[in-house]
Amino acid sequence: MSQAPWLIVPAAGSGLRMGANRPKQYLRLAGRTVMWHTLQRLHSVFPEARLCLCLDPRDSCFEPDVVPFARWQRIAGGGERADSVLHALEWIAAEEGDEQALVLVHDVARPCVTAEDLMRLHDAVDADAVGGLLAAPVADTMKRDDGAGRVASTEQRAGLWHALTPQGFRLGLLRDALMDARRAGRGMTDEASAVEAMGLSPRLIPGRRDNIKITHPDDLALAEQILAAQASGPHTAAREESC
Ligand SMILES: Nc1ccn([C@@H]2O[C@H](COP(=O)(O)OP(=O)(O)OP(=O)(O)O)[C@@H](O)[C@H]2O)c(=O)n1
Ligand SMILES: C[C@](O)(CO)[C@H](O)COP(=O)(O)O
């Protein structure tokens, strides 16, 4: 592996859609917290990385012992996810002289990301002139609603992908892209969309569909099942006896 990347983990959200009594990154998952699992997954592949962990300044749940990295920095989160990421990029830019340094951004709410996907993402974006993101092709038919609980239209599924994380870009490009988006007042829900707004096309790196973002209450039980399945080893339909 080339030089270890910078890691930004946005973890300053409040988890409103989860509706729990604490931010979802502090909910129990397979005997630990969601944050513990996510940081362990990242550390297992990038032990030498420098981590920027974006936390709400009012966060009273965070315990530094959860961080396995030797080099890490607490970053004050912002109003939106993109603001939190930009705060981290500005801190990194002040520390890092190389604007070409590789930065990977991964949601704390995605604890099921596998080492294989992390390595494949890193190698692909490290070799790409623009950067890219893990993504999963849409398998369901997608409907757009009419605002009144009925179908307005069916979206073309071909070529449609779920954007996942990590998303990886060069420090200077990503900082400039997010600053441009902020100046233009464009709400960005991921890093790639800010880079797209600069007229660039990030690479789509196919990733596992079990790299879910814990967002709603039923996602926690699903994540438990995914972690258990991952621990039991790879499952391939081909291994099943024919019926
Ligand atoms: N101002 C914010 C908002 C979100 N995030 C982080 O961005 C990731 C994806 O955001 P999301 O799933 O929307 O988390 P929340 O904002 O906590 O959820 P909700 O929208 O339901 O409140 C999460 O890891 C979250 O902690 C962040 O760092 N700073
Ligand atoms: C970055 C992301 O996880 C890609 O799917 C997603 O956009 C985060 O969105 P959220 O509304 O901040 O959860």
mmCIF file of N, CA and C in Angstrom, residues 106-218:
data_model
loop_
_atom_site.group_PDB
_atom_site.id
_atom_site.type_symbol
_atom_site.label_atom_id
_atom_site.label_comp_id
_atom_site.label_asym_id
_atom_site.label_seq_id
_atom_site.Cartn_x
_atom_site.Cartn_y
_atom_site.Cartn_z
ATOM 1 N N HIS A 106 -15.611 8.259 5.494
ATOM 2 C CA HIS A 106 -16.489 7.115 5.760
ATOM 3 C C HIS A 106 -17.419 7.429 6.914
ATOM 4 N N ASP A 107 -18.715 7.195 6.698
ATOM 5 C CA ASP A 107 -19.707 7.473 7.737
ATOM 6 C C ASP A 107 -19.493 6.590 8.959
ATOM 7 N N VAL A 108 -19.576 7.169 10.136
ATOM 8 C CA VAL A 108 -19.508 6.349 11.357
ATOM 9 C C VAL A 108 -20.690 5.381 11.404
ATOM 10 N N ALA A 109 -21.755 5.733 10.684
ATOM 11 C CA ALA A 109 -22.995 4.934 10.688
ATOM 12 C C ALA A 109 -22.931 3.739 9.748
ATOM 13 N N ARG A 110 -21.744 3.465 9.193
ATOM 14 C CA ARG A 110 -21.597 2.300 8.302
ATOM 15 C C ARG A 110 -20.559 1.328 8.908
ATOM 16 N N PRO A 111 -20.957 0.563 9.924
ATOM 17 C CA PRO A 111 -20.010 -0.312 10.640
ATOM 18 C C PRO A 111 -19.763 -1.652 9.968
ATOM 19 N N CYS A 112 -20.522 -1.955 8.899
ATOM 20 C CA CYS A 112 -20.408 -3.291 8.290
ATOM 21 C C CYS A 112 -19.469 -3.318 7.086
ATOM 22 N N VAL A 113 -18.823 -2.205 6.792
ATOM 23 C CA VAL A 113 -17.920 -2.170 5.639
ATOM 24 C C VAL A 113 -16.818 -3.204 5.844
ATOM 25 N N THR A 114 -16.489 -3.951 4.788
ATOM 26 C CA THR A 114 -15.497 -5.026 4.932
ATOM 27 C C THR A 114 -14.093 -4.553 4.551
ATOM 28 N N ALA A 115 -13.117 -5.288 5.046
ATOM 29 C CA ALA A 115 -11.722 -4.976 4.725
ATOM 30 C C ALA A 115 -11.479 -5.067 3.223
ATOM 31 N N GLU A 116 -12.108 -6.039 2.595
ATOM 32 C CA GLU A 116 -11.905 -6.193 1.134
ATOM 33 C C GLU A 116 -12.423 -4.964 0.396
ATOM 34 N N ASP A 117 -13.606 -4.497 0.759
ATOM 35 C CA ASP A 117 -14.140 -3.305 0.094
ATOM 36 C C ASP A 117 -13.262 -2.090 0.379
ATOM 37 N N LEU A 118 -12.774 -1.967 1.616
ATOM 38 C CA LEU A 118 -11.916 -0.831 1.954
ATOM 39 C C LEU A 118 -10.631 -0.847 1.124
ATOM 40 N N MET A 119 -10.030 -2.016 0.984
ATOM 41 C CA MET A 119 -8.782 -2.098 0.216
ATOM 42 C C MET A 119 -9.031 -1.846 -1.265
ATOM 43 N N ARG A 120 -10.158 -2.358 -1.749
ATOM 44 C CA ARG A 120 -10.443 -2.175 -3.187
ATOM 45 C C ARG A 120 -10.730 -0.707 -3.475
ATOM 46 N N LEU A 121 -11.473 -0.077 -2.575
ATOM 47 C CA LEU A 121 -11.781 1.360 -2.743
ATOM 48 C C LEU A 121 -10.488 2.168 -2.727
ATOM 49 N N HIS A 122 -9.643 1.881 -1.726
ATOM 50 C CA HIS A 122 -8.398 2.651 -1.600
ATOM 51 C C HIS A 122 -7.542 2.515 -2.860
ATOM 52 N N ASP A 123 -7.352 1.286 -3.306
ATOM 53 C CA ASP A 123 -6.470 1.062 -4.464
ATOM 54 C C ASP A 123 -7.037 1.719 -5.722
ATOM 55 N N ALA A 124 -8.374 1.670 -5.863
ATOM 56 C CA ALA A 124 -8.998 2.252 -7.063
ATOM 57 C C ALA A 124 -8.882 3.773 -7.060
ATOM 58 N N VAL A 125 -9.179 4.422 -5.953
ATOM 59 C CA VAL A 125 -9.146 5.896 -5.945
ATOM 60 C C VAL A 125 -7.707 6.406 -5.933
ATOM 61 N N ASP A 126 -6.786 5.609 -5.351
ATOM 62 C CA ASP A 126 -5.382 6.021 -5.331
ATOM 63 C C ASP A 126 -4.807 6.055 -6.742
ATOM 64 N N ALA A 127 -5.404 5.251 -7.614
ATOM 65 C CA ALA A 127 -4.897 5.160 -8.997
ATOM 66 C C ALA A 127 -5.734 5.989 -9.970
ATOM 67 N N ASP A 128 -6.729 6.730 -9.446
ATOM 68 C CA ASP A 128 -7.647 7.444 -10.346
ATOM 69 C C ASP A 128 -7.372 8.948 -10.317
ATOM 70 N N ALA A 129 -7.481 9.573 -11.469
ATOM 71 C CA ALA A 129 -7.174 11.007 -11.576
ATOM 72 C C ALA A 129 -8.204 11.864 -10.848
ATOM 73 N N VAL A 130 -9.425 11.371 -10.697
ATOM 74 C CA VAL A 130 -10.490 12.162 -10.041
ATOM 75 C C VAL A 130 -10.732 11.681 -8.617
ATOM 76 N N GLY A 131 -10.877 10.362 -8.451
ATOM 77 C CA GLY A 131 -11.282 9.751 -7.184
ATOM 78 C C GLY A 131 -12.572 8.995 -7.417
ATOM 79 N N GLY A 132 -13.176 8.532 -6.351
ATOM 80 C CA GLY A 132 -14.389 7.735 -6.524
ATOM 81 C C GLY A 132 -15.015 7.306 -5.224
ATOM 82 N N LEU A 133 -15.955 6.397 -5.336
ATOM 83 C CA LEU A 133 -16.748 5.979 -4.183
ATOM 84 C C LEU A 133 -17.187 4.528 -4.326
ATOM 85 N N LEU A 134 -17.366 3.897 -3.175
ATOM 86 C CA LEU A 134 -18.016 2.591 -3.189
ATOM 87 C C LEU A 134 -19.491 2.819 -3.532
ATOM 88 N N ALA A 135 -20.040 1.932 -4.316
ATOM 89 C CA ALA A 135 -21.438 2.069 -4.726
ATOM 90 C C ALA A 135 -21.996 0.683 -5.022
ATOM 91 N N ALA A 136 -23.332 0.575 -4.899
ATOM 92 C CA ALA A 136 -23.988 -0.710 -5.182
ATOM 93 C C ALA A 136 -25.099 -0.472 -6.197
ATOM 94 N N PRO A 137 -25.139 -1.261 -7.264
ATOM 95 C CA PRO A 137 -26.186 -1.054 -8.267
ATOM 96 C C PRO A 137 -27.564 -1.297 -7.671
ATOM 97 N N VAL A 138 -28.509 -0.474 -8.059
ATOM 98 C CA VAL A 138 -29.882 -0.621 -7.565
ATOM 99 C C VAL A 138 -30.469 -1.915 -8.134
ATOM 100 N N ALA A 139 -31.085 -2.708 -7.235
ATOM 101 C CA ALA A 139 -31.663 -3.991 -7.679
ATOM 102 C C ALA A 139 -33.193 -3.931 -7.671
ATOM 103 N N ASP A 140 -33.773 -2.979 -6.969
ATOM 104 C CA ASP A 140 -35.233 -2.881 -6.890
ATOM 105 C C ASP A 140 -35.750 -1.918 -7.958
ATOM 106 N N THR A 141 -36.980 -2.048 -8.305
ATOM 107 C CA THR A 141 -37.620 -1.024 -9.132
ATOM 108 C C THR A 141 -37.817 0.213 -8.265
ATOM 109 N N MET A 142 -37.512 1.388 -8.798
ATOM 110 C CA MET A 142 -37.536 2.620 -7.998
ATOM 111 C C MET A 142 -38.740 3.471 -8.398
ATOM 112 N N LYS A 143 -39.491 3.853 -7.399
ATOM 113 C CA LYS A 143 -40.694 4.679 -7.633
ATOM 114 C C LYS A 143 -40.455 6.086 -7.100
ATOM 115 N N ARG A 144 -41.028 7.089 -7.771
ATOM 116 C CA ARG A 144 -41.018 8.450 -7.244
ATOM 117 C C ARG A 144 -42.443 8.784 -6.827
ATOM 118 N N ASP A 145 -42.590 9.342 -5.618
ATOM 119 C CA ASP A 145 -43.964 9.569 -5.149
ATOM 120 C C ASP A 145 -44.488 10.925 -5.615
ATOM 121 N N ASP A 146 -45.805 11.082 -5.426
ATOM 122 C CA ASP A 146 -46.453 12.335 -5.857
ATOM 123 C C ASP A 146 -46.621 13.299 -4.697
ATOM 124 N N GLY A 147 -46.009 12.983 -3.556
ATOM 125 C CA GLY A 147 -46.143 13.854 -2.374
ATOM 126 C C GLY A 147 -47.382 13.561 -1.574
ATOM 127 N N ALA A 148 -48.226 12.661 -2.106
ATOM 128 C CA ALA A 148 -49.474 12.330 -1.406
ATOM 129 C C ALA A 148 -49.585 10.820 -1.199
ATOM 130 N N GLY A 149 -48.426 10.156 -1.174
ATOM 131 C CA GLY A 149 -48.411 8.722 -0.863
ATOM 132 C C GLY A 149 -48.771 7.829 -2.024
ATOM 133 N N ARG A 150 -48.751 8.358 -3.216
ATOM 134 C CA ARG A 150 -49.035 7.522 -4.380
ATOM 135 C C ARG A 150 -47.896 7.641 -5.394
ATOM 136 N N VAL A 151 -47.869 6.715 -6.297
ATOM 137 C CA VAL A 151 -46.786 6.697 -7.287
ATOM 138 C C VAL A 151 -47.011 7.802 -8.310
ATOM 139 N N ALA A 152 -45.984 8.592 -8.491
ATOM 140 C CA ALA A 152 -46.031 9.590 -9.576
ATOM 141 C C ALA A 152 -45.377 9.008 -10.821
ATOM 142 N N SER A 153 -44.268 8.263 -10.607
ATOM 143 C CA SER A 153 -43.581 7.710 -11.781
ATOM 144 C C SER A 153 -42.653 6.591 -11.336
ATOM 145 N N THR A 154 -42.197 5.820 -12.282
ATOM 146 C CA THR A 154 -41.197 4.780 -12.048
ATOM 147 C C THR A 154 -39.896 5.237 -12.694
ATOM 148 N N GLU A 155 -38.839 5.216 -11.879
ATOM 149 C CA GLU A 155 -37.552 5.706 -12.384
ATOM 150 C C GLU A 155 -36.859 4.612 -13.187
ATOM 151 N N GLN A 156 -36.137 5.032 -14.184
ATOM 152 C CA GLN A 156 -35.321 4.097 -14.943
ATOM 153 C C GLN A 156 -34.258 3.523 -14.008
ATOM 154 N N ARG A 157 -34.218 2.185 -13.866
ATOM 155 C CA ARG A 157 -33.291 1.563 -12.921
ATOM 156 C C ARG A 157 -31.905 1.357 -13.530
ATOM 157 N N ALA A 158 -31.861 1.190 -14.834
ATOM 158 C CA ALA A 158 -30.575 0.902 -15.482
ATOM 159 C C ALA A 158 -29.587 2.029 -15.199
ATOM 160 N N GLY A 159 -28.417 1.675 -14.737
ATOM 161 C CA GLY A 159 -27.388 2.686 -14.491
ATOM 162 C C GLY A 159 -27.556 3.429 -13.189
ATOM 163 N N LEU A 160 -28.499 3.007 -12.328
ATOM 164 C CA LEU A 160 -28.737 3.680 -11.051
ATOM 165 C C LEU A 160 -27.966 2.954 -9.942
ATOM 166 N N TRP A 161 -27.285 3.693 -9.096
ATOM 167 C CA TRP A 161 -26.448 3.116 -8.040
ATOM 168 C C TRP A 161 -26.785 3.749 -6.701
ATOM 169 N N HIS A 162 -26.635 2.971 -5.632
ATOM 170 C CA HIS A 162 -26.644 3.502 -4.271
ATOM 171 C C HIS A 162 -25.227 3.998 -3.970
ATOM 172 N N ALA A 163 -25.090 5.272 -3.614
ATOM 173 C CA ALA A 163 -23.781 5.768 -3.178
ATOM 174 C C ALA A 163 -23.513 5.293 -1.750
ATOM 175 N N LEU A 164 -22.361 4.694 -1.554
ATOM 176 C CA LEU A 164 -21.951 4.226 -0.225
ATOM 177 C C LEU A 164 -20.754 5.066 0.240
ATOM 178 N N THR A 165 -20.113 4.623 1.301
ATOM 179 C CA THR A 165 -18.819 5.191 1.696
ATOM 180 C C THR A 165 -17.910 4.031 2.087
ATOM 181 N N PRO A 166 -16.572 4.179 2.038
ATOM 182 C CA PRO A 166 -15.856 5.451 1.853
ATOM 183 C C PRO A 166 -15.968 6.010 0.445
ATOM 184 N N GLN A 167 -15.755 7.345 0.403
ATOM 185 C CA GLN A 167 -15.551 8.069 -0.827
ATOM 186 C C GLN A 167 -14.163 8.697 -0.715
ATOM 187 N N GLY A 168 -13.377 8.593 -1.814
ATOM 188 C CA GLY A 168 -11.980 9.010 -1.704
ATOM 189 C C GLY A 168 -11.558 9.983 -2.778
ATOM 190 N N PHE A 169 -10.921 11.082 -2.340
ATOM 191 C CA PHE A 169 -10.490 12.123 -3.269
ATOM 192 C C PHE A 169 -9.206 12.758 -2.759
ATOM 193 N N ARG A 170 -8.514 13.501 -3.612
ATOM 194 C CA ARG A 170 -7.317 14.231 -3.215
ATOM 195 C C ARG A 170 -7.735 15.433 -2.361
ATOM 196 N N LEU A 171 -6.912 15.739 -1.391
ATOM 197 C CA LEU A 171 -7.227 16.771 -0.398
ATOM 198 C C LEU A 171 -7.646 18.095 -1.027
ATOM 199 N N GLY A 172 -6.825 18.624 -1.932
ATOM 200 C CA GLY A 172 -7.110 19.943 -2.499
ATOM 201 C C GLY A 172 -8.390 19.957 -3.306
ATOM 202 N N LEU A 173 -8.604 18.913 -4.105
ATOM 203 C CA LEU A 173 -9.813 18.840 -4.946
ATOM 204 C C LEU A 173 -11.059 18.794 -4.082
ATOM 205 N N LEU A 174 -11.055 17.931 -3.065
ATOM 206 C CA LEU A 174 -12.256 17.768 -2.239
ATOM 207 C C LEU A 174 -12.538 19.027 -1.424
ATOM 208 N N ARG A 175 -11.486 19.633 -0.863
ATOM 209 C CA ARG A 175 -11.697 20.874 -0.114
ATOM 210 C C ARG A 175 -12.291 21.952 -1.011
ATOM 211 N N ASP A 176 -11.725 22.110 -2.208
ATOM 212 C CA ASP A 176 -12.223 23.142 -3.133
ATOM 213 C C ASP A 176 -13.659 22.840 -3.564
ATOM 214 N N ALA A 177 -13.954 21.570 -3.802
ATOM 215 C CA ALA A 177 -15.304 21.189 -4.245
ATOM 216 C C ALA A 177 -16.340 21.505 -3.172
ATOM 217 N N LEU A 178 -16.017 21.177 -1.924
ATOM 218 C CA LEU A 178 -16.981 21.436 -0.844
ATOM 219 C C LEU A 178 -17.091 22.931 -0.550
ATOM 220 N N MET A 179 -15.994 23.663 -0.692
ATOM 221 C CA MET A 179 -16.063 25.118 -0.506
ATOM 222 C C MET A 179 -16.892 25.770 -1.604
ATOM 223 N N ASP A 180 -16.724 25.297 -2.831
ATOM 224 C CA ASP A 180 -17.560 25.805 -3.947
ATOM 225 C C ASP A 180 -19.038 25.538 -3.677
ATOM 226 N N ALA A 181 -19.324 24.311 -3.207
ATOM 227 C CA ALA A 181 -20.730 23.955 -2.934
ATOM 228 C C ALA A 181 -21.302 24.837 -1.839
ATOM 229 N N ARG A 182 -20.484 25.102 -0.806
ATOM 230 C CA ARG A 182 -20.966 25.961 0.290
ATOM 231 C C ARG A 182 -21.223 27.381 -0.224
ATOM 232 N N ARG A 183 -20.296 27.884 -1.025
ATOM 233 C CA ARG A 183 -20.472 29.256 -1.545
ATOM 234 C C ARG A 183 -21.713 29.352 -2.429
ATOM 235 N N ALA A 184 -21.999 28.272 -3.166
ATOM 236 C CA ALA A 184 -23.156 28.269 -4.083
ATOM 237 C C ALA A 184 -24.452 27.943 -3.355
ATOM 238 N N GLY A 185 -24.331 27.590 -2.072
ATOM 239 C CA GLY A 185 -25.530 27.236 -1.300
ATOM 240 C C GLY A 185 -26.131 25.911 -1.718
ATOM 241 N N ARG A 186 -25.288 25.047 -2.330
ATOM 242 C CA ARG A 186 -25.791 23.743 -2.760
ATOM 243 C C ARG A 186 -25.657 22.747 -1.604
ATOM 244 N N GLY A 187 -26.764 22.154 -1.198
ATOM 245 C CA GLY A 187 -26.728 21.115 -0.164
ATOM 246 C C GLY A 187 -26.158 19.840 -0.749
ATOM 247 N N MET A 188 -25.066 19.331 -0.168
ATOM 248 C CA MET A 188 -24.427 18.117 -0.677
ATOM 249 C C MET A 188 -24.571 16.989 0.354
ATOM 250 N N THR A 189 -25.142 15.875 -0.073
ATOM 251 C CA THR A 189 -25.294 14.774 0.878
ATOM 252 C C THR A 189 -24.147 13.774 0.779
ATOM 253 N N ASP A 190 -23.259 13.970 -0.208
ATOM 254 C CA ASP A 190 -22.034 13.150 -0.203
ATOM 255 C C ASP A 190 -20.914 13.940 -0.863
ATOM 256 N N GLU A 191 -19.704 13.445 -0.771
ATOM 257 C CA GLU A 191 -18.521 14.168 -1.291
ATOM 258 C C GLU A 191 -18.528 14.134 -2.815
ATOM 259 N N ALA A 192 -18.911 12.996 -3.371
ATOM 260 C CA ALA A 192 -18.861 12.838 -4.837
ATOM 261 C C ALA A 192 -19.720 13.890 -5.531
ATOM 262 N N SER A 193 -20.879 14.242 -4.952
ATOM 263 C CA SER A 193 -21.751 15.211 -5.645
ATOM 264 C C SER A 193 -21.101 16.586 -5.722
ATOM 265 N N ALA A 194 -20.279 16.915 -4.736
ATOM 266 C CA ALA A 194 -19.577 18.200 -4.799
ATOM 267 C C ALA A 194 -18.523 18.171 -5.917
ATOM 268 N N VAL A 195 -17.863 17.037 -6.070
ATOM 269 C CA VAL A 195 -16.862 16.887 -7.144
ATOM 270 C C VAL A 195 -17.551 16.858 -8.511
ATOM 271 N N GLU A 196 -18.724 16.227 -8.566
ATOM 272 C CA GLU A 196 -19.489 16.224 -9.827
ATOM 273 C C GLU A 196 -19.863 17.650 -10.230
ATOM 274 N N ALA A 197 -20.201 18.461 -9.225
ATOM 275 C CA ALA A 197 -20.619 19.852 -9.520
ATOM 276 C C ALA A 197 -19.474 20.658 -10.129
ATOM 277 N N MET A 198 -18.234 20.130 -10.009
ATOM 278 C CA MET A 198 -17.086 20.797 -10.655
ATOM 279 C C MET A 198 -16.895 20.298 -12.080
ATOM 280 N N GLY A 199 -17.817 19.434 -12.529
ATOM 281 C CA GLY A 199 -17.735 18.918 -13.894
ATOM 282 C C GLY A 199 -16.903 17.661 -14.025
ATOM 283 N N LEU A 200 -16.580 17.034 -12.903
ATOM 284 C CA LEU A 200 -15.772 15.814 -12.915
ATOM 285 C C LEU A 200 -16.658 14.602 -12.653
ATOM 286 N N SER A 201 -16.171 13.422 -13.066
ATOM 287 C CA SER A 201 -16.954 12.182 -12.926
ATOM 288 C C SER A 201 -16.201 11.202 -12.040
ATOM 289 N N PRO A 202 -16.555 11.128 -10.778
ATOM 290 C CA PRO A 202 -15.913 10.159 -9.883
ATOM 291 C C PRO A 202 -16.155 8.728 -10.344
ATOM 292 N N ARG A 203 -15.214 7.850 -10.016
ATOM 293 C CA ARG A 203 -15.327 6.447 -10.406
ATOM 294 C C ARG A 203 -16.258 5.722 -9.450
ATOM 295 N N LEU A 204 -17.121 4.885 -10.014
ATOM 296 C CA LEU A 204 -18.005 4.022 -9.215
ATOM 297 C C LEU A 204 -17.275 2.707 -8.986
ATOM 298 N N ILE A 205 -17.014 2.395 -7.700
ATOM 299 C CA ILE A 205 -16.345 1.146 -7.378
ATOM 300 C C ILE A 205 -17.367 0.206 -6.751
ATOM 301 N N PRO A 206 -17.757 -0.868 -7.449
ATOM 302 C CA PRO A 206 -18.814 -1.755 -6.924
ATOM 303 C C PRO A 206 -18.464 -2.260 -5.516
ATOM 304 N N GLY A 207 -19.405 -2.071 -4.601
ATOM 305 C CA GLY A 207 -19.205 -2.502 -3.213
ATOM 306 C C GLY A 207 -20.322 -3.409 -2.738
ATOM 307 N N ARG A 208 -20.107 -3.996 -1.582
ATOM 308 C CA ARG A 208 -21.098 -4.927 -1.036
ATOM 309 C C ARG A 208 -22.351 -4.177 -0.609
ATOM 310 N N ARG A 209 -23.494 -4.846 -0.846
ATOM 311 C CA ARG A 209 -24.779 -4.247 -0.462
ATOM 312 C C ARG A 209 -24.989 -4.297 1.044
ATOM 313 N N ASP A 210 -24.175 -5.071 1.755
ATOM 314 C CA ASP A 210 -24.373 -5.123 3.217
ATOM 315 C C ASP A 210 -23.603 -4.008 3.932
ATOM 316 N N ASN A 211 -23.009 -3.094 3.152
ATOM 317 C CA ASN A 211 -22.347 -1.925 3.750
ATOM 318 C C ASN A 211 -23.416 -0.860 4.017
ATOM 319 N N ILE A 212 -24.362 -1.227 4.897
ATOM 320 C CA ILE A 212 -25.545 -0.374 5.090
ATOM 321 C C ILE A 212 -25.220 0.822 5.989
ATOM 322 N N LYS A 213 -25.999 1.861 5.821
ATOM 323 C CA LYS A 213 -25.907 3.024 6.731
ATOM 324 C C LYS A 213 -27.008 2.867 7.773
ATOM 325 N N ILE A 214 -26.636 2.750 9.009
ATOM 326 C CA ILE A 214 -27.634 2.628 10.078
ATOM 327 C C ILE A 214 -28.353 3.968 10.195
ATOM 328 N N THR A 215 -29.639 3.984 9.806
ATOM 329 C CA THR A 215 -30.390 5.231 9.758
ATOM 330 C C THR A 215 -31.699 5.138 10.541
ATOM 331 N N HIS A 216 -32.477 4.061 10.297
ATOM 332 C CA HIS A 216 -33.775 3.868 10.932
ATOM 333 C C HIS A 216 -33.698 2.725 11.960
ATOM 334 N N PRO A 217 -34.671 2.654 12.881
ATOM 335 C CA PRO A 217 -34.589 1.657 13.970
ATOM 336 C C PRO A 217 -34.344 0.234 13.509
ATOM 337 N N ASP A 218 -34.971 -0.194 12.420
ATOM 338 C CA ASP A 218 -34.795 -1.607 12.026
ATOM 339 C C ASP A 218 -33.421 -1.868 11.412
#
